[in-house]
mmCIF file of C-alpha atoms in Angstrom:
data_model
loop_
_atom_site.group_PDB
_atom_site.id
_atom_site.type_symbol
_atom_site.label_atom_id
_atom_site.label_comp_id
_atom_site.label_asym_id
_atom_site.label_seq_id
_atom_site.Cartn_x
_atom_site.Cartn_y
_atom_site.Cartn_z
ATOM 1 C CA MET A 1 -39.368 29.566 -37.068
ATOM 2 C CA THR A 2 -43.074 30.165 -36.583
ATOM 3 C CA ASP A 3 -45.040 28.929 -33.597
ATOM 4 C CA ARG A 4 -46.917 26.409 -35.735
ATOM 5 C CA LEU A 5 -43.765 24.618 -36.905
ATOM 6 C CA GLY A 6 -41.775 21.882 -35.173
ATOM 7 C CA PHE A 7 -39.040 19.435 -36.072
ATOM 8 C CA GLY A 8 -39.043 15.677 -35.637
ATOM 9 C CA VAL A 9 -36.504 12.902 -36.092
ATOM 10 C CA ASP A 10 -37.710 9.314 -36.437
ATOM 11 C CA ILE A 11 -35.050 6.674 -35.762
ATOM 12 C CA GLY A 12 -35.522 3.194 -37.195
ATOM 13 C CA GLY A 13 -33.395 0.109 -37.441
ATOM 14 C CA SER A 14 -32.647 0.802 -41.107
ATOM 15 C CA GLY A 15 -33.048 4.561 -41.492
ATOM 16 C CA MET A 16 -33.175 7.914 -39.670
ATOM 17 C CA LYS A 17 -35.745 10.344 -41.098
ATOM 18 C CA ALA A 18 -36.485 13.974 -40.292
ATOM 19 C CA ALA A 19 -38.589 16.905 -41.448
ATOM 20 C CA ILE A 20 -40.144 20.177 -40.371
ATOM 21 C CA VAL A 21 -43.756 19.620 -39.270
ATOM 22 C CA ASP A 22 -46.848 21.821 -39.328
ATOM 23 C CA LEU A 23 -48.113 21.252 -35.779
ATOM 24 C CA VAL A 24 -51.620 22.457 -36.646
ATOM 25 C CA THR A 25 -52.263 19.940 -39.429
ATOM 26 C CA GLY A 26 -49.619 17.283 -38.768
ATOM 27 C CA GLU A 27 -48.399 17.583 -42.351
ATOM 28 C CA LEU A 28 -44.732 17.824 -43.253
ATOM 29 C CA ALA A 29 -43.697 21.393 -44.016
ATOM 30 C CA SER A 30 -40.407 20.444 -45.660
ATOM 31 C CA GLU A 31 -38.779 17.641 -47.588
ATOM 32 C CA ARG A 32 -38.413 14.457 -45.570
ATOM 33 C CA ILE A 33 -34.736 13.516 -45.567
ATOM 34 C CA ARG A 34 -33.664 9.958 -44.824
ATOM 35 C CA ILE A 35 -30.155 8.772 -43.975
ATOM 36 C CA PRO A 36 -29.377 5.067 -43.387
ATOM 37 C CA THR A 37 -28.946 4.175 -39.736
ATOM 38 C CA PRO A 38 -25.190 3.738 -39.175
ATOM 39 C CA LYS A 39 -23.722 0.306 -38.577
ATOM 40 C CA PRO A 40 -22.936 -0.190 -35.770
ATOM 41 C CA ALA A 41 -25.721 2.064 -34.469
ATOM 42 C CA THR A 42 -23.722 3.508 -31.559
ATOM 43 C CA PRO A 43 -24.592 6.744 -29.717
ATOM 44 C CA PRO A 44 -21.816 8.870 -31.318
ATOM 45 C CA ALA A 45 -22.583 7.602 -34.831
ATOM 46 C CA MET A 46 -26.325 8.139 -34.552
ATOM 47 C CA ALA A 47 -25.987 11.528 -32.891
ATOM 48 C CA ALA A 48 -23.828 12.637 -35.819
ATOM 49 C CA VAL A 49 -26.555 11.599 -38.282
ATOM 50 C CA ALA A 50 -29.197 13.445 -36.240
ATOM 51 C CA ALA A 51 -27.023 16.566 -36.331
ATOM 52 C CA GLU A 52 -26.692 16.239 -40.100
ATOM 53 C CA LEU A 53 -30.480 15.973 -40.455
ATOM 54 C CA VAL A 54 -30.966 19.123 -38.385
ATOM 55 C CA ARG A 55 -28.355 21.042 -40.387
ATOM 56 C CA SER A 56 -29.815 19.870 -43.692
ATOM 57 C CA HIS A 57 -33.097 21.554 -42.822
ATOM 58 C CA GLY A 58 -31.484 24.710 -41.432
ATOM 59 C CA TRP A 59 -33.385 24.159 -38.192
ATOM 60 C CA THR A 60 -32.259 26.029 -35.065
ATOM 61 C CA ALA A 61 -35.032 25.478 -32.492
ATOM 62 C CA SER A 62 -35.868 22.500 -30.277
ATOM 63 C CA ILE A 63 -36.458 19.039 -31.765
ATOM 64 C CA GLY A 64 -38.130 15.775 -30.846
ATOM 65 C CA VAL A 65 -36.460 12.420 -31.461
ATOM 66 C CA GLY A 66 -38.333 9.126 -31.640
ATOM 67 C CA PHE A 67 -36.151 6.216 -30.520
ATOM 68 C CA PRO A 68 -36.886 2.471 -30.923
ATOM 69 C CA GLY A 69 -36.590 1.495 -27.296
ATOM 70 C CA ILE A 70 -37.732 2.314 -23.771
ATOM 71 C CA VAL A 71 -37.166 6.004 -22.989
ATOM 72 C CA ARG A 72 -37.482 7.216 -19.395
ATOM 73 C CA HIS A 73 -36.643 10.863 -18.671
ATOM 74 C CA GLY A 74 -34.365 10.953 -21.713
ATOM 75 C CA VAL A 75 -32.398 7.828 -20.719
ATOM 76 C CA MET A 76 -32.430 4.689 -22.877
ATOM 77 C CA HIS A 77 -33.392 1.464 -21.140
ATOM 78 C CA SER A 78 -33.477 -0.804 -24.218
ATOM 79 C CA ALA A 79 -32.320 -0.789 -27.843
ATOM 80 C CA ALA A 80 -33.359 -4.133 -29.304
ATOM 81 C CA ASN A 81 -32.761 -3.276 -32.973
ATOM 82 C CA LEU A 82 -29.812 -0.938 -32.444
ATOM 83 C CA ASP A 83 -26.482 -1.197 -30.609
ATOM 84 C CA PRO A 84 -26.621 -2.469 -27.000
ATOM 85 C CA SER A 85 -24.239 0.318 -25.973
ATOM 86 C CA TRP A 86 -27.306 2.611 -25.922
ATOM 87 C CA VAL A 87 -28.673 1.038 -22.737
ATOM 88 C CA GLY A 88 -28.197 3.432 -19.819
ATOM 89 C CA VAL A 89 -27.208 6.363 -22.043
ATOM 90 C CA ASP A 90 -28.733 9.807 -21.438
ATOM 91 C CA ALA A 91 -29.776 10.330 -25.063
ATOM 92 C CA ASP A 92 -31.184 13.788 -24.316
ATOM 93 C CA THR A 93 -27.679 14.923 -23.427
ATOM 94 C CA VAL A 94 -25.954 13.102 -26.315
ATOM 95 C CA PHE A 95 -28.283 14.434 -29.005
ATOM 96 C CA THR A 96 -28.436 17.933 -27.524
ATOM 97 C CA ALA A 97 -24.636 18.182 -27.582
ATOM 98 C CA ALA A 98 -24.412 16.897 -31.173
ATOM 99 C CA CYS A 99 -27.297 18.908 -32.627
ATOM 100 C CA GLY A 100 -26.713 22.135 -30.736
ATOM 101 C CA VAL A 101 -30.429 22.457 -29.888
ATOM 102 C CA ASP A 102 -32.652 21.248 -27.057
ATOM 103 C CA VAL A 103 -33.917 17.683 -27.565
ATOM 104 C CA ALA A 104 -36.920 15.758 -26.242
ATOM 105 C CA MET A 105 -36.668 11.967 -26.538
ATOM 106 C CA VAL A 106 -39.664 9.653 -26.916
ATOM 107 C CA ASN A 107 -40.254 6.022 -27.818
ATOM 108 C CA ASP A 108 -40.687 5.897 -31.595
ATOM 109 C CA ALA A 109 -43.980 3.988 -31.616
ATOM 110 C CA ASP A 110 -45.352 6.275 -28.903
ATOM 111 C CA ALA A 111 -44.489 9.209 -31.177
ATOM 112 C CA ALA A 112 -46.286 7.607 -34.119
ATOM 113 C CA GLY A 113 -49.268 6.875 -31.896
ATOM 114 C CA LEU A 114 -49.455 10.447 -30.645
ATOM 115 C CA ALA A 115 -49.601 11.676 -34.231
ATOM 116 C CA GLU A 116 -52.310 9.189 -35.214
ATOM 117 C CA MET A 117 -54.389 10.095 -32.167
ATOM 118 C CA ARG A 118 -54.091 13.834 -32.794
ATOM 119 C CA TRP A 119 -54.360 14.034 -36.575
ATOM 120 C CA GLY A 120 -54.936 10.559 -37.992
ATOM 121 C CA ALA A 121 -56.988 7.389 -37.647
ATOM 122 C CA GLY A 122 -57.353 7.716 -33.864
ATOM 123 C CA ARG A 123 -58.605 11.283 -33.797
ATOM 124 C CA ASP A 124 -61.617 11.664 -31.459
ATOM 125 C CA VAL A 125 -61.593 7.918 -30.650
ATOM 126 C CA ASP A 126 -62.262 7.121 -26.992
ATOM 127 C CA GLY A 127 -61.585 3.900 -25.129
ATOM 128 C CA VAL A 128 -58.520 1.687 -25.497
ATOM 129 C CA VAL A 129 -56.618 2.173 -28.744
ATOM 130 C CA LEU A 130 -53.485 0.270 -29.751
ATOM 131 C CA VAL A 131 -51.304 1.810 -32.438
ATOM 132 C CA LEU A 132 -48.876 -0.768 -33.855
ATOM 133 C CA THR A 133 -46.029 -0.246 -36.295
ATOM 134 C CA PHE A 134 -44.883 -3.211 -38.374
ATOM 135 C CA GLY A 135 -41.375 -2.611 -39.706
ATOM 136 C CA THR A 136 -37.921 -3.788 -38.589
ATOM 137 C CA GLY A 137 -39.653 -4.711 -35.321
ATOM 138 C CA ILE A 138 -43.135 -4.168 -33.923
ATOM 139 C CA GLY A 139 -43.688 -0.909 -32.092
ATOM 140 C CA SER A 140 -46.705 -0.185 -29.923
ATOM 141 C CA GLY A 141 -48.495 2.861 -28.580
ATOM 142 C CA LEU A 142 -51.263 2.257 -26.015
ATOM 143 C CA PHE A 143 -53.873 4.965 -25.417
ATOM 144 C CA VAL A 144 -56.735 5.119 -22.943
ATOM 145 C CA ASP A 145 -59.258 7.849 -23.798
ATOM 146 C CA GLY A 146 -56.529 9.620 -25.739
ATOM 147 C CA THR A 147 -53.925 9.459 -22.961
ATOM 148 C CA LEU A 148 -50.653 7.655 -23.731
ATOM 149 C CA VAL A 149 -49.412 4.787 -21.574
ATOM 150 C CA PRO A 150 -45.708 5.099 -22.498
ATOM 151 C CA ASN A 151 -43.069 2.519 -23.370
ATOM 152 C CA THR A 152 -45.295 -0.542 -23.766
ATOM 153 C CA GLU A 153 -42.926 -2.167 -26.307
ATOM 154 C CA LEU A 154 -45.475 -4.903 -26.994
ATOM 155 C CA GLY A 155 -43.449 -6.287 -29.902
ATOM 156 C CA HIS A 156 -41.322 -7.941 -27.223
ATOM 157 C CA LEU A 157 -44.161 -9.858 -25.638
ATOM 158 C CA GLU A 158 -43.265 -13.535 -25.483
ATOM 159 C CA LEU A 159 -45.489 -15.445 -27.881
ATOM 160 C CA ASP A 160 -44.941 -19.109 -28.734
ATOM 161 C CA GLY A 161 -41.623 -19.068 -26.908
ATOM 162 C CA ARG A 162 -40.035 -16.018 -28.552
ATOM 163 C CA ASP A 163 -40.369 -12.270 -28.950
ATOM 164 C CA ALA A 164 -43.495 -11.721 -31.031
ATOM 165 C CA GLU A 165 -41.679 -9.429 -33.465
ATOM 166 C CA VAL A 166 -39.182 -12.136 -34.412
ATOM 167 C CA HIS A 167 -42.015 -13.962 -36.186
ATOM 168 C CA ALA A 168 -44.556 -11.234 -36.964
ATOM 169 C CA ALA A 169 -42.620 -8.060 -37.853
ATOM 170 C CA ALA A 170 -42.608 -6.926 -41.481
ATOM 171 C CA SER A 171 -38.873 -7.635 -41.569
ATOM 172 C CA ALA A 172 -39.610 -11.324 -40.823
ATOM 173 C CA ARG A 173 -41.746 -11.550 -43.962
ATOM 174 C CA GLU A 174 -38.966 -10.027 -46.041
ATOM 175 C CA ARG A 175 -36.200 -12.040 -44.372
ATOM 176 C CA GLU A 176 -37.983 -15.345 -44.939
ATOM 177 C CA GLY A 177 -39.247 -14.440 -48.410
ATOM 178 C CA ILE A 178 -42.868 -15.316 -47.642
ATOM 179 C CA SER A 179 -45.998 -13.825 -49.207
ATOM 180 C CA TRP A 180 -48.446 -11.422 -47.595
ATOM 181 C CA LYS A 181 -50.929 -14.307 -47.486
ATOM 182 C CA GLN A 182 -48.439 -16.448 -45.551
ATOM 183 C CA TRP A 183 -47.497 -13.609 -43.225
ATOM 184 C CA ALA A 184 -51.046 -12.527 -42.329
ATOM 185 C CA PRO A 185 -51.780 -15.487 -39.976
ATOM 186 C CA ARG A 186 -48.707 -14.567 -37.943
ATOM 187 C CA VAL A 187 -50.037 -11.033 -37.492
ATOM 188 C CA GLU A 188 -53.490 -12.368 -36.622
ATOM 189 C CA ARG A 189 -52.018 -14.680 -33.978
ATOM 190 C CA TYR A 190 -50.191 -11.731 -32.437
ATOM 191 C CA LEU A 191 -53.194 -9.399 -32.531
ATOM 192 C CA ARG A 192 -55.450 -12.031 -30.970
ATOM 193 C CA HIS A 193 -52.974 -12.215 -28.099
ATOM 194 C CA LEU A 194 -53.226 -8.439 -27.667
ATOM 195 C CA GLU A 195 -57.019 -8.689 -27.761
ATOM 196 C CA MET A 196 -56.878 -11.165 -24.878
ATOM 197 C CA LEU A 197 -54.582 -8.911 -22.831
ATOM 198 C CA PHE A 198 -56.073 -5.461 -23.447
ATOM 199 C CA SER A 199 -59.606 -5.807 -24.893
ATOM 200 C CA PRO A 200 -58.958 -2.838 -27.190
ATOM 201 C CA ASP A 201 -61.633 -0.816 -28.952
ATOM 202 C CA LEU A 202 -59.460 -0.184 -32.022
ATOM 203 C CA PHE A 203 -56.221 -1.332 -33.633
ATOM 204 C CA ILE A 204 -54.376 1.158 -35.842
ATOM 205 C CA VAL A 205 -51.565 -0.388 -37.884
ATOM 206 C CA GLY A 206 -48.721 1.643 -39.335
ATOM 207 C CA GLY A 207 -45.079 1.211 -40.252
ATOM 208 C CA GLY A 208 -43.742 0.027 -43.591
ATOM 209 C CA ALA A 209 -46.258 -2.824 -43.896
ATOM 210 C CA SER A 210 -49.175 -0.374 -43.773
ATOM 211 C CA LYS A 211 -48.260 0.856 -47.249
ATOM 212 C CA SER A 212 -49.478 -2.526 -48.528
ATOM 213 C CA ALA A 213 -52.382 -2.851 -46.073
ATOM 214 C CA GLU A 214 -54.783 -4.018 -48.794
ATOM 215 C CA LYS A 215 -52.654 -7.155 -49.239
ATOM 216 C CA TRP A 216 -53.003 -8.410 -45.664
ATOM 217 C CA LEU A 217 -55.503 -6.491 -43.523
ATOM 218 C CA PRO A 218 -58.547 -8.069 -45.240
ATOM 219 C CA ARG A 219 -57.145 -11.522 -44.353
ATOM 220 C CA LEU A 220 -57.341 -10.896 -40.595
ATOM 221 C CA ALA A 221 -60.285 -12.205 -38.571
ATOM 222 C CA LEU A 222 -60.427 -10.284 -35.295
ATOM 223 C CA GLU A 223 -63.062 -9.132 -32.823
ATOM 224 C CA THR A 224 -61.513 -5.662 -32.684
ATOM 225 C CA PRO A 225 -61.904 -3.163 -35.546
ATOM 226 C CA ILE A 226 -58.589 -2.600 -37.318
ATOM 227 C CA VAL A 227 -57.664 0.251 -39.661
ATOM 228 C CA PRO A 228 -54.477 1.353 -41.418
ATOM 229 C CA ALA A 229 -52.666 4.380 -40.058
ATOM 230 C CA ALA A 230 -53.684 7.582 -41.804
ATOM 231 C CA MET A 231 -50.294 9.285 -41.630
ATOM 232 C CA ALA A 232 -48.203 6.466 -43.092
ATOM 233 C CA ASN A 233 -44.475 6.825 -42.468
ATOM 234 C CA ASN A 234 -44.774 10.488 -41.476
ATOM 235 C CA ALA A 235 -46.395 9.665 -38.129
ATOM 236 C CA GLY A 236 -43.153 9.120 -36.209
ATOM 237 C CA ILE A 237 -41.673 12.422 -37.382
ATOM 238 C CA ALA A 238 -44.853 14.386 -36.654
ATOM 239 C CA GLY A 239 -45.324 12.820 -33.243
ATOM 240 C CA ALA A 240 -41.719 13.496 -32.244
ATOM 241 C CA ALA A 241 -42.129 17.155 -33.207
ATOM 242 C CA LEU A 242 -45.309 17.284 -31.132
ATOM 243 C CA VAL A 243 -43.483 15.896 -28.085
ATOM 244 C CA ALA A 244 -40.821 18.611 -28.366
ATOM 245 C CA ARG A 245 -43.512 21.280 -28.390
ATOM 246 C CA HIS A 246 -45.365 19.823 -25.409
ATOM 247 C CA ALA A 247 -42.093 19.407 -23.506
ATOM 248 C CA GLY A 248 -41.851 23.176 -23.495
ATOM 249 C CA ILE A 249 -38.289 23.259 -24.767
#
């Protein structure tokens, strides 16, 4: 392994993805391998998939793992789109034992945000930046002058009497079979709420829905500038690898 390479795992509600990352450019330095997230998504089942991803790349150094939930000192405090048995689990220990390498855990949207701020659409942007991922749920990464405020999980803000992501995640559009045009007002309603709370200088939107940004971003009327993520679905992997490097493991 060279000093410029790292390894990241990005866990989602539907798939677990991993690759070797060039930590100078943020680009993937290997094939990105995706394995469906096991059902049920329990700690032993998911740790086994992570170990398979590491073995498939022949990687033997430390790794970063982005997890869709609140991560504090390696311990999971939520797992809204996975199995509830994760809550209270020391994921650092579980993944380290399964993968045979040192592991640094991070919230998945925080990982994606770190990558966008270092290499992507947020590079050299000061002020308050919100990086949002629209996929199975809504992930959020909040940055103030480039510094991460971790574990915001703003997809779970209550909006109109329910978690915002229930109505505005990309999975809601697919589940209900509605068009991009019909879905866009839901996203606008959510983003206007975030504008009221945080007065951001920039929204960066990623996740699966960002691949079709031209179908819905132009329909949004906001005070805050909004741009698609530059790193697409590679952001979570790259950011997780970056966290492992900065963790010094």
